[in-house]
PDB file of C-alpha atoms in Angstrom:
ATOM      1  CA  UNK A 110      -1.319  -4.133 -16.365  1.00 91.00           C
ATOM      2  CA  UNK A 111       1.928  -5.109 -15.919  1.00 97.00           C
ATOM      3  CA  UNK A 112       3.329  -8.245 -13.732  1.00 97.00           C
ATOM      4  CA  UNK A 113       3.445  -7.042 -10.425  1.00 98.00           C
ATOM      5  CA  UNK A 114      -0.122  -5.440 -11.007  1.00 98.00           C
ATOM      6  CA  UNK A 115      -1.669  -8.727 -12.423  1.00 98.00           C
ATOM      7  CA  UNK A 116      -0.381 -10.268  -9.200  1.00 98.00           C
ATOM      8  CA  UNK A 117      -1.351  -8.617  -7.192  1.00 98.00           C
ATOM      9  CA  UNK A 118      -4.895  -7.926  -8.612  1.00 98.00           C
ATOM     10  CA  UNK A 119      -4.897 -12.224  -8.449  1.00 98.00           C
ATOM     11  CA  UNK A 120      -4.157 -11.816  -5.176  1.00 98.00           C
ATOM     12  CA  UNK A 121      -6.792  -9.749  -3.988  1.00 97.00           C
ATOM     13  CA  UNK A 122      -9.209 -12.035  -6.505  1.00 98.00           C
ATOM     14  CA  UNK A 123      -7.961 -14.883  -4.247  1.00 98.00           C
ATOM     15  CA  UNK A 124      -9.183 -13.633  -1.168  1.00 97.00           C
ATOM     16  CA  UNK A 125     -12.558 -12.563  -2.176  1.00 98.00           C
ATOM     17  CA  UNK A 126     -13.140 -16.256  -4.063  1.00 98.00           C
ATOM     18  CA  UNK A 127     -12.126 -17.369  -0.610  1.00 98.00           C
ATOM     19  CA  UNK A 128     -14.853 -15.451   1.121  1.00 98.00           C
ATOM     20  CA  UNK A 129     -17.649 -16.129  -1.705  1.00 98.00           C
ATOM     21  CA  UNK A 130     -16.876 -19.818  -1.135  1.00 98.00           C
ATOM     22  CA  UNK A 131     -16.132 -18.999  -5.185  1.00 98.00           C
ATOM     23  CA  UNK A 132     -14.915 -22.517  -5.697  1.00 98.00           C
ATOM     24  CA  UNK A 133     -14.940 -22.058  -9.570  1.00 98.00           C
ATOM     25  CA  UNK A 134     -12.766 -19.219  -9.622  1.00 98.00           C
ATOM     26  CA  UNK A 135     -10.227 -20.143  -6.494  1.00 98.00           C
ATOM     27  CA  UNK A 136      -9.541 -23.566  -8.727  1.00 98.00           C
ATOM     28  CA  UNK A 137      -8.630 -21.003 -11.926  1.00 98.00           C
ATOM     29  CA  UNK A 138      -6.009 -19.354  -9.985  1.00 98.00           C
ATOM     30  CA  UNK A 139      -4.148 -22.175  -8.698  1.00 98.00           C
ATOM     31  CA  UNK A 140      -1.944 -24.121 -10.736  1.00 98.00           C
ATOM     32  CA  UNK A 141      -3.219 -28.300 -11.325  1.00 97.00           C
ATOM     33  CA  UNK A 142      -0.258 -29.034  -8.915  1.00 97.00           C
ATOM     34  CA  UNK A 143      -0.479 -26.308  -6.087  1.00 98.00           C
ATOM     35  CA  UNK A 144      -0.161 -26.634  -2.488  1.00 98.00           C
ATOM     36  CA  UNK A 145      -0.850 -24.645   0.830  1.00 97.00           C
ATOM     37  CA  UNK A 146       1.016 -25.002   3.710  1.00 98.00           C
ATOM     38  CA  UNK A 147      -0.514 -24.286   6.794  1.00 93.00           C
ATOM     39  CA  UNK A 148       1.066 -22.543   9.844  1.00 89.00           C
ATOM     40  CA  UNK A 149       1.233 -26.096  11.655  1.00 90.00           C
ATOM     41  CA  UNK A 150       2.887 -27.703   8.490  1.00 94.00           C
ATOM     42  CA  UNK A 151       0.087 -29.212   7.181  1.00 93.00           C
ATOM     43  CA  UNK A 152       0.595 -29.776   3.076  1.00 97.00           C
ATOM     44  CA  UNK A 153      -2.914 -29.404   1.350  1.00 97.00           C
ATOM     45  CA  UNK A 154      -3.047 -29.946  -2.508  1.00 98.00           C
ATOM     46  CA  UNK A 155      -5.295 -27.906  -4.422  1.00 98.00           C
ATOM     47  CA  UNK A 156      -8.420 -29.985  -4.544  1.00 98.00           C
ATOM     48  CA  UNK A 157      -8.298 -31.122  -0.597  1.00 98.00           C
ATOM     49  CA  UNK A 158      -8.001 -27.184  -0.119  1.00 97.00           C
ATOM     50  CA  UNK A 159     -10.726 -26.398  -2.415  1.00 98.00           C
ATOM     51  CA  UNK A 160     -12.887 -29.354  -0.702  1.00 98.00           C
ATOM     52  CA  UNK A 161     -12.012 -27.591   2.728  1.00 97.00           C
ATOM     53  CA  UNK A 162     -13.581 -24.483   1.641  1.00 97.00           C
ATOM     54  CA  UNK A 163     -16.510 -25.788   0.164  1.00 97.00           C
ATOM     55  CA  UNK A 164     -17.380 -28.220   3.320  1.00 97.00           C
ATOM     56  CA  UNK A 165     -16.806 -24.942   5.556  1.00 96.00           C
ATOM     57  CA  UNK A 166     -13.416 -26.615   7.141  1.00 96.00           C
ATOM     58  CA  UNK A 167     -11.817 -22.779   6.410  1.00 96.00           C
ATOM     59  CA  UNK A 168     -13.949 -20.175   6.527  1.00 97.00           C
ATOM     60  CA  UNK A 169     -13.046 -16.766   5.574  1.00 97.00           C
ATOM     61  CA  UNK A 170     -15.376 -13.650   6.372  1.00 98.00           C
ATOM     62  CA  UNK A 171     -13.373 -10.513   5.400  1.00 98.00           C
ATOM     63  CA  UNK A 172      -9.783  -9.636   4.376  1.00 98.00           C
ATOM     64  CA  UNK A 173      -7.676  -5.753   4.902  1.00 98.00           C
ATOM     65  CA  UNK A 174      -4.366  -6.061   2.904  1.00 98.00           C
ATOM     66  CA  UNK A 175      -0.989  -4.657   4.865  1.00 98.00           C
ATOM     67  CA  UNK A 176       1.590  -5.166   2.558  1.00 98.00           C
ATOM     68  CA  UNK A 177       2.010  -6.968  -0.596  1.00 98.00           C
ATOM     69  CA  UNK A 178       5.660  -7.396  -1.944  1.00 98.00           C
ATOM     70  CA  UNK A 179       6.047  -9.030  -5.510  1.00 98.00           C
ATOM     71  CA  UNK A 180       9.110 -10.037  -7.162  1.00 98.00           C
ATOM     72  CA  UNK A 181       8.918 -11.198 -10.599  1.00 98.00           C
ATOM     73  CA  UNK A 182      11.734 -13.039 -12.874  1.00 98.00           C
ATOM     74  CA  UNK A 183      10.699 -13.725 -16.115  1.00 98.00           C
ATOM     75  CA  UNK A 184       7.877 -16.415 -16.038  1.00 98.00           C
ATOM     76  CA  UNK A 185       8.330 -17.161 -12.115  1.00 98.00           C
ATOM     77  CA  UNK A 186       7.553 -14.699  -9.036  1.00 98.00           C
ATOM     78  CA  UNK A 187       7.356 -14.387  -5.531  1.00 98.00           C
ATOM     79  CA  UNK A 188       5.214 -12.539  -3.520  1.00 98.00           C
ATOM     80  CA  UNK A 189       4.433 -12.007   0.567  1.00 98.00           C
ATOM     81  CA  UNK A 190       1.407 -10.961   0.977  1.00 98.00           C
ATOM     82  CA  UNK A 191       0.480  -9.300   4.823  1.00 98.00           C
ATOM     83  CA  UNK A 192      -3.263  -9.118   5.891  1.00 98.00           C
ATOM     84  CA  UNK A 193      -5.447  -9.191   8.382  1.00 98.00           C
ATOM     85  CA  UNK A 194      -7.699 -12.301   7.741  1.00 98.00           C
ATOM     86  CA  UNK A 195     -11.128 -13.104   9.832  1.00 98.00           C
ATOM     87  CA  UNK A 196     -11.591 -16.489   9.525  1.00 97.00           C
ATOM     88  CA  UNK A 197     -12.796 -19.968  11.253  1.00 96.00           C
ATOM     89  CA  UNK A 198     -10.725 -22.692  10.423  1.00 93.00           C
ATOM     90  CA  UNK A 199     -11.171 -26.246  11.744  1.00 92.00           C
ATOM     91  CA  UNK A 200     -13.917 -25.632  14.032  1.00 92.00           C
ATOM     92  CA  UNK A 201     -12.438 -22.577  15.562  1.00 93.00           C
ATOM     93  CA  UNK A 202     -14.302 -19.729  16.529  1.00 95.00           C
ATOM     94  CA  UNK A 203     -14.253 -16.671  14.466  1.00 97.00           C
ATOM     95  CA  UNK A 204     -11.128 -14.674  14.938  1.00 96.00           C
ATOM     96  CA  UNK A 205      -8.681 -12.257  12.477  1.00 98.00           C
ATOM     97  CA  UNK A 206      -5.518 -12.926  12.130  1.00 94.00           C
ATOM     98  CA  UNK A 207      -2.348 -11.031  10.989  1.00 98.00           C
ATOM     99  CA  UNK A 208      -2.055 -13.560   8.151  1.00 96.00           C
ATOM    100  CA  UNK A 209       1.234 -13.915   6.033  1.00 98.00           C
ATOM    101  CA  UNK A 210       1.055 -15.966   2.784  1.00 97.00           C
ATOM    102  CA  UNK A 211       4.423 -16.517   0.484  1.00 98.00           C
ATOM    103  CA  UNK A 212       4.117 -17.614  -2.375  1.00 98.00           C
ATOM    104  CA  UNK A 213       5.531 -19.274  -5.445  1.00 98.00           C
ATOM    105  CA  UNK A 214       3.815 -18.364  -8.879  1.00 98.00           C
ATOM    106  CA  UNK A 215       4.292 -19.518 -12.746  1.00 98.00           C
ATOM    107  CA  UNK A 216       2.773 -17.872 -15.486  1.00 98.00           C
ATOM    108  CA  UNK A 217       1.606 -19.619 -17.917  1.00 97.00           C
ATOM    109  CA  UNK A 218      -0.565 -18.858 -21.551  1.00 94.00           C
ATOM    110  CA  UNK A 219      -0.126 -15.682 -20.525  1.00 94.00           C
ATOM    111  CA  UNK A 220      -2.034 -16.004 -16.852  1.00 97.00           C
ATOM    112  CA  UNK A 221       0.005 -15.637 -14.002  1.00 98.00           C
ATOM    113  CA  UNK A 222      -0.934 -19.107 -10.932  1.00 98.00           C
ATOM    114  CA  UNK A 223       0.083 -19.919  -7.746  1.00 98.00           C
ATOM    115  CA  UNK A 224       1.906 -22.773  -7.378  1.00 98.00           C
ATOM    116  CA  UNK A 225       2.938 -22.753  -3.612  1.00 98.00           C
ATOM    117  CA  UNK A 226       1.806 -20.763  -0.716  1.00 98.00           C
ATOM    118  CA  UNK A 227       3.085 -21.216   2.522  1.00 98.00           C
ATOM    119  CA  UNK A 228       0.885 -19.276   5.441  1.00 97.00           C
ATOM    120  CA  UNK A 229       2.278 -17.884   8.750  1.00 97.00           C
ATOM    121  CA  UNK A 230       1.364 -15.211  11.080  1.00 96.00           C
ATOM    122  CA  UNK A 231       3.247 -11.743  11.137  1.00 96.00           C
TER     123      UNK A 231
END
């Protein structure tokens, strides 16, 4: 596979660690230092995030990808990634939304990680 393939492929590995409640695997493909920023601003570093899945603070049920755009330059890349997300999240109700993540990535020993993702709604 090449770069934008592996990317997206993590991508789609995300979302289905996020559903499993996959804990393990979500921490492998996020870099020691990575952060989410939420729609209302909210910074979460990786192991709050993590700890926010596990407790069942964001819970996701079921993902359909839109559009996935991936830029890559040399060991760094960008990519939006458009889906449609059903999810409870901080004692919501269950609802999908047209989720938009950008993110930052770094690849390192060979492994491509997300580093920053910033979520919005498209």
């Amino acid at each position: 596979m090449d770069d934008k393939q592996q990317i997206e492929a993590l991508y789609k590995q995300m979302y289905r660690a996020m559903i499993a409640k996959d804990i393990e695997t979500l921490g492998t493909l996020l870099d020691e230092n990575s952060v989410l920023i939420h729609m209302t601003g909210t910074r979460q570093p990786k192991h709050e995030y993590l700890r926010a899945i596990k407790d069942g603070t964001l819970n996701y049920y079921s993902v359909e990808d839109d559009e996935i755009i991936i830029e890559v330059n040399g060991d760094k890349a960008t990519m939006t990634g458009r889906s449609r997300v059903n999810a409870a999240v901080y004692g919501g109700g269950r609802h999908t939304w047209r989720l938009q993540i950008k993110s930052s990535l770094v690849k390192k020993d060979d492994r491509w990680l997300f580093v920053e993702q910033r979520a919005s709604t498209y």
